[in-house]
């Protein structure tokens, strides 16, 4: 632990020394700014929408021919028709794991007739409708892949390539919004003996359909949101579902008889896995639900960020590049209503670019970030926790409003997420049966089987 803290401190010190002479733009308003948005997923589209409303010049660079990013289902895995990695992690039976009110984009209501937890297809159509409604596609350069972003002479130099012709371009921008997310680079655990195992091993990023696992003995590794969801999805088809994880979360779900809970995998052999309690299971297939890495290969050292597979640091308000504050990295928050958070971050970024407010001095931003980092390290937690909002989610939205003047995210959103989390702990098979209806900025009702509850849990 000591060596990790020292290494971490040296990384921060290196950034401070190497970038101490960088221009402090926290108090500089740029007239007629030009903005580059990287990616046409939710972060890119919401940013484009708000910049467009303010008359700010921007371009969106998108490597595919589609909007929607990871929300677009593709039956293929690996690479697309242009040789680029497929970013989507959608699978056939996926439904949102947060209820409809928390999935709605500001100013564009979700239809009343869609389910409380819509499928990927319904939600993806909603995203496409959003882009059309606000006429965003005309400002998107589809099939243009960003190769390099660098800081040159106090301006952002962005190099990108037409993926069909190979032609390369370079443009200069005053601001860069990185909206590529962090759900496309699989985090593989590299467990001993993998090369000996005769069955299949994939990451959840490449999981599409449980049919291929019909009648088979399947190991799912990991108990995050995708791990729990895919375990249940595969269990409908599998002969045996072995679930390996070390989560301390008290899931109270009653699983089927062919569901077997196991601790972490110690090693694989030709026919199965040995677990850390010494037990063994024969297996046909393995699905790693072990999360994703933070992966931004197009950002070079001049950007001033410390990029590791586990974190992106240092960021003010979870998104502003402290050493180069005209770069904003969107959607890195974890344990939050991500769609709500993205929309708020996009509005904050737009207010900053427009000059509606000024950031604190670099030293103050670093101090705020350092306090969060120190708190994480003092609790023996990994630095990846620096992106967690969790119980501080509503406080975060209040801070964004106080600083930038943007409209406040209603506290009811955090309250809905809290109740929904409890419903997941109670029963992973039934939590999506609840419908949530917002009454006002503070209150909602939840309904199930014709019983309506207020947000205190009392029947109405």
Tab-separated table of C-alpha atoms in Angstrom:
chain	number	residue	atom	x	y	z
A	1	UNK	CA	0.000	0.000	0.000
A	2	UNK	CA	2.860	2.373	0.873
A	3	UNK	CA	4.499	1.899	-2.520
A	4	UNK	CA	1.203	2.570	-4.284
A	5	UNK	CA	0.740	5.836	-2.371
A	6	UNK	CA	4.291	6.942	-3.180
A	7	UNK	CA	3.849	6.111	-6.866
A	8	UNK	CA	0.558	7.941	-6.914
A	9	UNK	CA	2.093	11.023	-5.258
A	10	UNK	CA	4.971	11.035	-7.742
A	11	UNK	CA	2.513	10.976	-10.651
A	12	UNK	CA	0.727	14.002	-9.267
A	13	UNK	CA	4.023	15.792	-8.574
A	14	UNK	CA	5.232	15.085	-12.106
A	15	UNK	CA	2.119	16.602	-13.576
A	16	UNK	CA	2.445	19.690	-11.403
A	17	UNK	CA	6.098	20.260	-12.330
A	18	UNK	CA	5.802	19.496	-16.036
A	19	UNK	CA	2.763	21.684	-16.495
A	20	UNK	CA	3.425	24.510	-14.068
A	21	UNK	CA	4.098	26.898	-16.923
A	22	UNK	CA	0.890	26.033	-18.773
A	23	UNK	CA	-1.399	28.951	-19.529
A	24	UNK	CA	-4.055	29.322	-16.838
A	25	UNK	CA	-7.277	29.618	-18.803
A	26	UNK	CA	-9.585	29.413	-15.801
A	27	UNK	CA	-10.152	33.168	-15.959
A	28	UNK	CA	-9.891	33.683	-19.682
A	29	UNK	CA	-13.049	34.091	-21.729
A	30	UNK	CA	-12.584	33.076	-25.359
A	31	UNK	CA	-14.754	35.008	-27.787
A	32	UNK	CA	-16.329	33.014	-30.633
A	33	UNK	CA	-14.865	29.720	-29.440
A	34	UNK	CA	-14.654	26.715	-31.723
A	35	UNK	CA	-15.373	23.361	-30.073
A	36	UNK	CA	-14.475	19.811	-31.033
A	37	UNK	CA	-16.746	17.087	-29.652
A	38	UNK	CA	-15.328	13.574	-29.876
A	39	UNK	CA	-18.032	10.930	-30.218
A	40	UNK	CA	-21.734	11.024	-31.102
A	41	UNK	CA	-23.001	8.993	-28.181
A	42	UNK	CA	-25.114	10.511	-25.425
A	43	UNK	CA	-22.295	12.758	-24.176
A	44	UNK	CA	-21.602	14.081	-27.656
A	45	UNK	CA	-25.241	14.564	-28.605
A	46	UNK	CA	-26.232	16.388	-25.421
A	47	UNK	CA	-23.158	18.617	-25.678
A	48	UNK	CA	-24.000	19.364	-29.314
A	49	UNK	CA	-27.593	20.175	-28.428
A	50	UNK	CA	-26.688	22.784	-25.794
A	51	UNK	CA	-23.868	24.342	-27.796
A	52	UNK	CA	-26.197	24.626	-30.778
A	53	UNK	CA	-28.814	26.399	-28.667
A	54	UNK	CA	-26.203	28.969	-27.625
A	55	UNK	CA	-24.970	29.532	-31.179
A	56	UNK	CA	-21.490	28.225	-30.390
A	57	UNK	CA	-19.512	26.768	-33.301
A	58	UNK	CA	-18.723	23.082	-32.963
A	59	UNK	CA	-18.121	19.883	-34.881
A	60	UNK	CA	-18.742	16.317	-33.739
A	61	UNK	CA	-16.254	13.695	-34.918
A	62	UNK	CA	-17.729	10.190	-34.978
A	63	UNK	CA	-15.844	7.114	-36.195
A	64	UNK	CA	-18.970	5.156	-37.186
A	65	UNK	CA	-21.914	6.016	-39.418
A	66	UNK	CA	-24.316	6.056	-36.441
A	67	UNK	CA	-25.325	8.140	-33.452
A	68	UNK	CA	-25.922	6.583	-30.046
A	69	UNK	CA	-22.540	5.056	-29.227
A	70	UNK	CA	-22.798	2.001	-27.001
A	71	UNK	CA	-26.601	2.021	-27.120
A	72	UNK	CA	-26.659	0.728	-30.687
A	73	UNK	CA	-26.932	-3.065	-30.763
A	74	UNK	CA	-24.709	-4.900	-33.243
A	75	UNK	CA	-24.766	-8.680	-33.544
A	76	UNK	CA	-21.109	-8.649	-34.577
A	77	UNK	CA	-18.192	-8.658	-32.161
A	78	UNK	CA	-14.622	-7.504	-32.539
A	79	UNK	CA	-14.349	-5.072	-35.431
A	80	UNK	CA	-16.775	-3.269	-37.728
A	81	UNK	CA	-16.806	-3.203	-41.513
A	82	UNK	CA	-14.120	-0.505	-41.509
A	83	UNK	CA	-11.709	-2.374	-39.272
A	84	UNK	CA	-12.385	-0.276	-36.173
A	85	UNK	CA	-13.234	-1.843	-32.794
A	86	UNK	CA	-16.948	-2.157	-32.118
A	87	UNK	CA	-17.808	0.091	-29.188
A	88	UNK	CA	-21.229	-1.303	-28.357
A	89	UNK	CA	-21.734	-3.636	-25.427
A	90	UNK	CA	-25.465	-4.120	-25.992
A	91	UNK	CA	-26.892	-7.634	-25.854
A	92	UNK	CA	-30.148	-8.906	-27.263
A	93	UNK	CA	-32.219	-8.994	-24.074
A	94	UNK	CA	-30.779	-5.896	-22.414
A	95	UNK	CA	-33.147	-3.506	-20.705
A	96	UNK	CA	-32.111	-0.369	-18.877
A	97	UNK	CA	-31.159	-1.009	-15.252
A	98	UNK	CA	-32.490	2.379	-14.168
A	99	UNK	CA	-36.144	3.465	-14.457
A	100	UNK	CA	-37.532	5.730	-17.129
A	101	UNK	CA	-37.459	9.108	-15.301
A	102	UNK	CA	-33.693	8.797	-14.775
A	103	UNK	CA	-33.126	7.900	-18.435
A	104	UNK	CA	-34.845	10.980	-19.850
A	105	UNK	CA	-32.881	13.726	-21.565
A	106	UNK	CA	-33.770	17.281	-20.582
A	107	UNK	CA	-36.215	18.939	-22.958
A	108	UNK	CA	-37.129	15.720	-24.752
A	109	UNK	CA	-39.612	13.577	-22.772
A	110	UNK	CA	-39.644	9.832	-23.127
A	111	UNK	CA	-42.982	8.610	-24.533
A	112	UNK	CA	-45.576	7.780	-21.879
A	113	UNK	CA	-46.364	4.398	-23.398
A	114	UNK	CA	-42.903	2.851	-23.154
A	115	UNK	CA	-42.036	0.444	-20.312
A	116	UNK	CA	-40.576	1.699	-17.055
A	117	UNK	CA	-37.312	-0.091	-17.919
A	118	UNK	CA	-37.192	0.039	-21.724
A	119	UNK	CA	-35.231	-2.318	-23.934
A	120	UNK	CA	-32.065	-1.190	-25.686
A	121	UNK	CA	-34.034	-0.978	-28.943
A	122	UNK	CA	-36.667	1.375	-27.533
A	123	UNK	CA	-34.048	3.546	-25.882
A	124	UNK	CA	-31.817	3.623	-28.941
A	125	UNK	CA	-34.747	4.791	-31.060
A	126	UNK	CA	-35.306	7.530	-28.478
A	127	UNK	CA	-31.676	8.649	-28.880
A	128	UNK	CA	-32.028	8.731	-32.669
A	129	UNK	CA	-35.242	10.757	-32.332
A	130	UNK	CA	-33.408	13.167	-30.012
A	131	UNK	CA	-30.706	13.751	-32.633
A	132	UNK	CA	-33.290	14.323	-35.370
A	133	UNK	CA	-35.520	16.549	-33.250
A	134	UNK	CA	-32.667	18.937	-32.462
A	135	UNK	CA	-31.194	18.636	-35.976
A	136	UNK	CA	-27.821	17.504	-34.676
A	137	UNK	CA	-26.680	15.227	-37.485
A	138	UNK	CA	-25.774	18.094	-39.801
A	139	UNK	CA	-22.937	19.025	-37.435
A	140	UNK	CA	-21.592	15.461	-37.142
A	141	UNK	CA	-18.733	14.250	-39.323
A	142	UNK	CA	-19.576	10.577	-39.498
A	143	UNK	CA	-16.877	8.025	-40.362
A	144	UNK	CA	-14.129	10.325	-39.083
A	145	UNK	CA	-11.915	8.752	-36.428
A	146	UNK	CA	-9.871	10.934	-34.061
A	147	UNK	CA	-6.210	9.907	-34.138
A	148	UNK	CA	-4.491	12.505	-31.964
A	149	UNK	CA	-5.384	15.409	-29.695
A	150	UNK	CA	-2.506	17.596	-28.576
A	151	UNK	CA	-1.950	21.025	-27.053
A	152	UNK	CA	0.164	23.176	-29.378
A	153	UNK	CA	0.776	26.902	-28.835
A	154	UNK	CA	-2.160	27.243	-26.451
A	155	UNK	CA	-4.632	25.735	-28.912
A	156	UNK	CA	-6.019	22.224	-29.370
A	157	UNK	CA	-4.724	20.476	-32.460
A	158	UNK	CA	-6.992	17.596	-33.474
A	159	UNK	CA	-5.911	15.097	-36.098
A	160	UNK	CA	-8.567	12.806	-37.528
A	161	UNK	CA	-9.000	10.406	-40.412
A	162	UNK	CA	-11.728	9.511	-42.888
A	163	UNK	CA	-12.079	5.796	-42.172
A	164	UNK	CA	-13.199	5.038	-45.735
A	165	UNK	CA	-10.577	6.907	-47.732
A	166	UNK	CA	-7.743	7.078	-45.204
A	167	UNK	CA	-7.422	10.824	-45.782
A	168	UNK	CA	-6.152	12.683	-42.724
A	169	UNK	CA	-7.126	16.156	-41.531
A	170	UNK	CA	-5.971	18.567	-38.845
A	171	UNK	CA	-8.046	21.321	-37.264
A	172	UNK	CA	-7.554	23.750	-34.409
A	173	UNK	CA	-10.061	24.250	-31.609
A	174	UNK	CA	-10.397	26.357	-28.482
A	175	UNK	CA	-12.201	23.632	-26.522
A	176	UNK	CA	-12.318	19.848	-26.697
A	177	UNK	CA	-15.133	17.750	-25.252
A	178	UNK	CA	-14.200	14.074	-24.952
A	179	UNK	CA	-17.432	12.104	-25.162
A	180	UNK	CA	-16.293	8.580	-26.012
A	181	UNK	CA	-17.200	7.129	-22.623
A	182	UNK	CA	-15.544	4.210	-20.888
A	183	UNK	CA	-17.547	1.120	-21.806
A	184	UNK	CA	-15.715	-0.216	-24.842
A	185	UNK	CA	-12.251	-1.404	-23.725
A	186	UNK	CA	-12.707	-4.714	-21.842
A	187	UNK	CA	-10.892	-5.188	-18.569
A	188	UNK	CA	-9.624	-8.784	-18.753
A	189	UNK	CA	-8.545	-10.370	-15.438
A	190	UNK	CA	-5.845	-12.705	-16.883
A	191	UNK	CA	-6.422	-15.649	-14.555
A	192	UNK	CA	-3.731	-18.381	-14.504
A	193	UNK	CA	-4.394	-21.367	-16.758
A	194	UNK	CA	-6.623	-19.569	-19.263
A	195	UNK	CA	-4.517	-20.903	-22.121
A	196	UNK	CA	-5.179	-24.484	-20.955
A	197	UNK	CA	-8.965	-24.159	-20.876
A	198	UNK	CA	-10.557	-25.942	-23.847
A	199	UNK	CA	-13.837	-24.034	-23.736
A	200	UNK	CA	-14.704	-20.479	-24.809
A	201	UNK	CA	-13.744	-17.334	-22.894
A	202	UNK	CA	-15.282	-13.958	-23.742
A	203	UNK	CA	-15.803	-10.602	-22.064
A	204	UNK	CA	-19.303	-9.211	-21.493
A	205	UNK	CA	-18.463	-6.628	-24.160
A	206	UNK	CA	-18.871	-9.448	-26.694
A	207	UNK	CA	-21.899	-11.100	-25.093
A	208	UNK	CA	-24.957	-10.953	-27.336
A	209	UNK	CA	-27.393	-13.845	-26.878
A	210	UNK	CA	-27.891	-16.654	-24.308
A	211	UNK	CA	-28.974	-19.179	-26.962
A	212	UNK	CA	-25.402	-20.256	-27.649
A	213	UNK	CA	-25.168	-21.395	-24.008
A	214	UNK	CA	-28.217	-23.647	-24.087
A	215	UNK	CA	-27.593	-26.808	-22.084
A	216	UNK	CA	-24.010	-25.794	-21.252
A	217	UNK	CA	-22.043	-25.243	-18.042
A	218	UNK	CA	-21.240	-21.544	-17.916
A	219	UNK	CA	-19.077	-19.512	-15.547
A	220	UNK	CA	-19.849	-15.813	-15.113
A	221	UNK	CA	-17.121	-13.829	-13.349
A	222	UNK	CA	-18.081	-10.555	-11.668
A	223	UNK	CA	-21.054	-9.115	-9.786
A	224	UNK	CA	-21.341	-5.588	-11.107
A	225	UNK	CA	-24.508	-4.518	-12.937
A	226	UNK	CA	-23.580	-6.423	-16.109
A	227	UNK	CA	-22.420	-9.458	-14.138
A	228	UNK	CA	-25.708	-9.828	-12.305
A	229	UNK	CA	-27.797	-9.103	-15.386
A	230	UNK	CA	-25.909	-11.475	-17.698
A	231	UNK	CA	-25.833	-14.217	-15.058
A	232	UNK	CA	-29.621	-14.133	-14.930
A	233	UNK	CA	-29.902	-13.944	-18.724
A	234	UNK	CA	-27.598	-16.933	-19.286
A	235	UNK	CA	-29.211	-18.943	-16.483
A	236	UNK	CA	-32.425	-19.203	-18.524
A	237	UNK	CA	-30.536	-21.269	-21.125
A	238	UNK	CA	-27.593	-22.871	-19.310
A	239	UNK	CA	-27.548	-26.315	-17.761
A	240	UNK	CA	-25.428	-24.952	-14.916
A	241	UNK	CA	-24.667	-21.310	-14.113
A	242	UNK	CA	-21.575	-20.878	-11.931
A	243	UNK	CA	-21.203	-17.329	-10.613
A	244	UNK	CA	-17.800	-16.311	-9.254
A	245	UNK	CA	-17.428	-13.005	-7.411
A	246	UNK	CA	-16.259	-11.384	-4.182
A	247	UNK	CA	-18.938	-8.721	-3.865
A	248	UNK	CA	-19.988	-7.887	-0.322
A	249	UNK	CA	-23.348	-6.551	-1.490
A	250	UNK	CA	-26.210	-8.368	0.221
A	251	UNK	CA	-28.237	-9.568	-2.760
A	252	UNK	CA	-31.380	-11.226	-1.411
A	253	UNK	CA	-32.504	-12.700	-4.733
A	254	UNK	CA	-33.471	-16.380	-4.680
A	255	UNK	CA	-31.698	-17.882	-7.678
A	256	UNK	CA	-32.685	-21.117	-9.456
A	257	UNK	CA	-31.299	-24.458	-8.289
A	258	UNK	CA	-28.781	-24.677	-11.119
A	259	UNK	CA	-27.183	-21.370	-10.015
A	260	UNK	CA	-23.980	-22.024	-8.051
A	261	UNK	CA	-22.239	-19.229	-6.151
A	262	UNK	CA	-18.440	-19.434	-5.989
A	263	UNK	CA	-15.593	-17.238	-4.701
A	264	UNK	CA	-12.863	-15.894	-7.002
A	265	UNK	CA	-11.249	-18.199	-9.543
A	266	UNK	CA	-7.788	-19.392	-8.534
A	267	UNK	CA	-6.910	-21.032	-11.848
A	268	UNK	CA	-8.263	-22.810	-14.888
A	269	UNK	CA	-7.379	-26.215	-16.228
A	270	UNK	CA	-8.414	-27.980	-19.448
A	271	UNK	CA	-11.959	-28.750	-18.345
A	272	UNK	CA	-12.927	-26.208	-15.741
A	273	UNK	CA	-11.936	-23.921	-12.880
A	274	UNK	CA	-10.500	-24.290	-9.390
A	275	UNK	CA	-11.775	-21.649	-6.970
A	276	UNK	CA	-10.056	-20.035	-4.009
A	277	UNK	CA	-11.993	-22.187	-1.556
A	278	UNK	CA	-10.429	-25.254	-3.176
A	279	UNK	CA	-13.596	-26.368	-4.961
A	280	UNK	CA	-13.768	-27.289	-8.632
A	281	UNK	CA	-16.396	-27.043	-11.384
A	282	UNK	CA	-16.475	-28.526	-14.869
A	283	UNK	CA	-17.169	-25.777	-17.414
A	284	UNK	CA	-17.885	-25.313	-21.102
A	285	UNK	CA	-17.794	-21.507	-21.305
A	286	UNK	CA	-16.599	-18.451	-19.376
A	287	UNK	CA	-17.958	-14.898	-19.505
A	288	UNK	CA	-15.876	-12.210	-17.821
A	289	UNK	CA	-18.105	-9.424	-16.501
A	290	UNK	CA	-15.112	-7.597	-15.097
A	291	UNK	CA	-15.767	-4.067	-16.241
A	292	UNK	CA	-13.980	-1.754	-18.624
A	293	UNK	CA	-10.783	0.251	-18.774
A	294	UNK	CA	-10.458	3.991	-19.227
A	295	UNK	CA	-9.022	4.158	-22.714
A	296	UNK	CA	-8.182	7.358	-24.581
A	297	UNK	CA	-5.337	6.464	-26.984
A	298	UNK	CA	-5.787	9.705	-28.933
A	299	UNK	CA	-4.831	11.954	-26.000
A	300	UNK	CA	-1.093	12.662	-25.798
A	301	UNK	CA	1.011	13.904	-22.854
A	302	UNK	CA	0.472	17.561	-23.749
A	303	UNK	CA	-3.151	17.150	-22.667
A	304	UNK	CA	-1.978	17.141	-19.056
A	305	UNK	CA	-3.928	14.118	-17.852
A	306	UNK	CA	-2.667	11.074	-16.011
A	307	UNK	CA	-4.340	8.249	-17.952
A	308	UNK	CA	-4.386	4.723	-16.543
A	309	UNK	CA	-6.757	1.798	-17.195
A	310	UNK	CA	-8.329	2.481	-13.775
A	311	UNK	CA	-8.644	6.274	-13.731
A	312	UNK	CA	-8.373	9.636	-15.456
A	313	UNK	CA	-6.847	12.300	-13.214
A	314	UNK	CA	-6.863	15.059	-12.117
A	315	UNK	CA	-10.371	16.257	-12.939
A	316	UNK	CA	-12.302	19.113	-11.352
A	317	UNK	CA	-16.000	18.373	-10.822
A	318	UNK	CA	-15.334	14.919	-12.228
A	319	UNK	CA	-14.834	16.301	-15.756
A	320	UNK	CA	-12.684	19.459	-16.133
A	321	UNK	CA	-9.038	18.777	-17.024
A	322	UNK	CA	-7.390	20.804	-14.276
A	323	UNK	CA	-4.102	21.436	-16.088
A	324	UNK	CA	-5.795	22.202	-19.396
A	325	UNK	CA	-9.289	23.374	-18.402
A	326	UNK	CA	-10.468	23.894	-21.977
A	327	UNK	CA	-10.726	20.102	-22.180
A	328	UNK	CA	-13.705	18.370	-20.612
A	329	UNK	CA	-13.943	14.595	-20.256
A	330	UNK	CA	-17.579	13.591	-20.000
A	331	UNK	CA	-19.420	10.708	-18.404
A	332	UNK	CA	-16.738	9.237	-16.160
A	333	UNK	CA	-18.963	9.252	-13.073
A	334	UNK	CA	-19.796	5.865	-11.572
A	335	UNK	CA	-22.742	4.859	-9.389
A	336	UNK	CA	-25.016	7.603	-10.608
A	337	UNK	CA	-27.921	8.237	-12.948
A	338	UNK	CA	-25.515	8.419	-15.866
A	339	UNK	CA	-27.935	9.942	-18.393
A	340	UNK	CA	-28.947	12.649	-15.917
A	341	UNK	CA	-25.294	13.273	-15.041
A	342	UNK	CA	-24.266	13.508	-18.707
A	343	UNK	CA	-26.979	16.020	-19.437
A	344	UNK	CA	-25.953	18.159	-16.438
A	345	UNK	CA	-22.288	17.960	-17.393
A	346	UNK	CA	-23.125	19.029	-20.954
A	347	UNK	CA	-24.998	22.064	-19.687
A	348	UNK	CA	-22.126	22.920	-17.328
A	349	UNK	CA	-19.616	22.595	-20.184
A	350	UNK	CA	-21.719	24.825	-22.411
A	351	UNK	CA	-21.991	27.487	-19.711
A	352	UNK	CA	-18.215	27.368	-19.262
A	353	UNK	CA	-17.519	27.652	-22.990
A	354	UNK	CA	-19.999	30.495	-23.355
A	355	UNK	CA	-18.278	32.374	-20.529
A	356	UNK	CA	-21.228	32.399	-18.124
A	357	UNK	CA	-18.845	31.671	-15.248
A	358	UNK	CA	-15.137	31.261	-14.581
A	359	UNK	CA	-13.410	28.309	-12.995
A	360	UNK	CA	-11.486	28.690	-9.740
A	361	UNK	CA	-7.697	29.055	-9.936
A	362	UNK	CA	-5.813	25.884	-10.768
A	363	UNK	CA	-4.555	25.591	-7.182
A	364	UNK	CA	-8.098	25.548	-5.780
A	365	UNK	CA	-9.257	22.955	-8.286
A	366	UNK	CA	-6.273	20.768	-7.436
A	367	UNK	CA	-6.971	21.162	-3.737
A	368	UNK	CA	-10.569	19.985	-4.163
A	369	UNK	CA	-9.472	17.011	-6.230
A	370	UNK	CA	-6.656	16.138	-3.818
A	371	UNK	CA	-9.053	16.049	-0.865
A	372	UNK	CA	-11.161	13.458	-2.654
A	373	UNK	CA	-8.070	11.437	-3.581
A	374	UNK	CA	-6.698	11.562	-0.032
A	375	UNK	CA	-10.025	10.419	1.370
A	376	UNK	CA	-10.051	7.430	-0.962
A	377	UNK	CA	-6.463	6.434	-0.190
A	378	UNK	CA	-6.964	6.832	3.585
A	379	UNK	CA	-9.785	4.283	3.413
A	380	UNK	CA	-7.585	1.798	1.614
A	381	UNK	CA	-9.619	2.065	-1.555
A	382	UNK	CA	-8.207	2.066	-5.110
A	383	UNK	CA	-7.826	5.391	-6.924
A	384	UNK	CA	-10.509	4.225	-9.393
A	385	UNK	CA	-13.015	5.249	-6.693
A	386	UNK	CA	-12.175	8.863	-7.629
A	387	UNK	CA	-14.970	8.604	-10.217
A	388	UNK	CA	-17.640	7.371	-7.779
A	389	UNK	CA	-20.577	9.630	-6.936
A	390	UNK	CA	-22.806	7.163	-5.067
A	391	UNK	CA	-24.409	8.902	-2.058
A	392	UNK	CA	-22.916	12.255	-3.138
A	393	UNK	CA	-24.774	12.328	-6.445
A	394	UNK	CA	-27.391	14.941	-5.541
A	395	UNK	CA	-24.756	17.082	-3.827
A	396	UNK	CA	-22.774	16.994	-7.075
A	397	UNK	CA	-25.697	18.337	-9.090
A	398	UNK	CA	-26.194	21.110	-6.536
A	399	UNK	CA	-22.512	22.080	-6.870
A	400	UNK	CA	-22.724	22.237	-10.662
A	401	UNK	CA	-25.714	24.575	-10.428
A	402	UNK	CA	-24.169	26.781	-7.755
A	403	UNK	CA	-20.987	27.294	-9.756
A	404	UNK	CA	-22.299	27.535	-13.308
A	405	UNK	CA	-25.885	28.737	-12.928
A	406	UNK	CA	-27.365	25.828	-14.899
A	407	UNK	CA	-30.793	24.488	-14.006
A	408	UNK	CA	-30.720	22.223	-10.970
A	409	UNK	CA	-31.155	18.495	-11.475
A	410	UNK	CA	-34.203	17.731	-9.314
A	411	UNK	CA	-33.313	15.857	-6.091
A	412	UNK	CA	-36.064	13.371	-6.938
A	413	UNK	CA	-33.703	11.720	-9.437
A	414	UNK	CA	-31.274	10.649	-6.730
A	415	UNK	CA	-34.184	9.522	-4.538
A	416	UNK	CA	-35.509	7.314	-7.325
A	417	UNK	CA	-32.079	5.743	-7.803
A	418	UNK	CA	-31.812	5.033	-4.070
A	419	UNK	CA	-35.176	3.249	-3.966
A	420	UNK	CA	-34.410	1.398	-7.184
A	421	UNK	CA	-31.114	0.190	-5.688
A	422	UNK	CA	-33.019	-1.283	-2.753
A	423	UNK	CA	-35.392	-3.013	-5.160
A	424	UNK	CA	-32.404	-4.592	-6.942
A	425	UNK	CA	-31.028	-5.880	-3.643
A	426	UNK	CA	-34.419	-7.349	-2.789
A	427	UNK	CA	-35.012	-9.210	-6.047
A	428	UNK	CA	-33.095	-8.941	-9.307
A	429	UNK	CA	-35.885	-10.784	-11.111
A	430	UNK	CA	-38.655	-8.348	-10.187
A	431	UNK	CA	-37.145	-4.853	-9.716
A	432	UNK	CA	-38.026	-3.895	-13.281
A	433	UNK	CA	-41.715	-4.498	-12.534
A	434	UNK	CA	-41.864	-1.177	-10.691
A	435	UNK	CA	-42.928	2.024	-12.428
A	436	UNK	CA	-41.768	5.405	-11.106
A	437	UNK	CA	-43.761	8.588	-11.647
A	438	UNK	CA	-42.300	11.976	-10.755
A	439	UNK	CA	-44.721	14.218	-8.831
A	440	UNK	CA	-42.459	17.231	-8.387
A	441	UNK	CA	-38.775	18.043	-7.911
A	442	UNK	CA	-38.669	16.234	-4.573
A	443	UNK	CA	-41.268	13.489	-4.735
A	444	UNK	CA	-42.323	10.480	-6.788
A	445	UNK	CA	-44.644	7.520	-6.559
A	446	UNK	CA	-43.794	3.911	-7.282
A	447	UNK	CA	-46.360	1.414	-8.480
A	448	UNK	CA	-46.428	-2.377	-8.662
A	449	UNK	CA	-49.403	-4.691	-9.134
A	450	UNK	CA	-51.857	-1.809	-8.662
A	451	UNK	CA	-50.256	-0.779	-5.386
A	452	UNK	CA	-48.865	2.741	-5.324
A	453	UNK	CA	-46.252	3.890	-2.849
A	454	UNK	CA	-44.807	7.292	-2.113
A	455	UNK	CA	-41.068	7.733	-1.853
A	456	UNK	CA	-41.176	7.058	1.881
A	457	UNK	CA	-42.449	3.561	1.192
A	458	UNK	CA	-45.989	4.127	2.544
A	459	UNK	CA	-49.035	3.061	0.576
A	460	UNK	CA	-51.077	5.906	-0.939
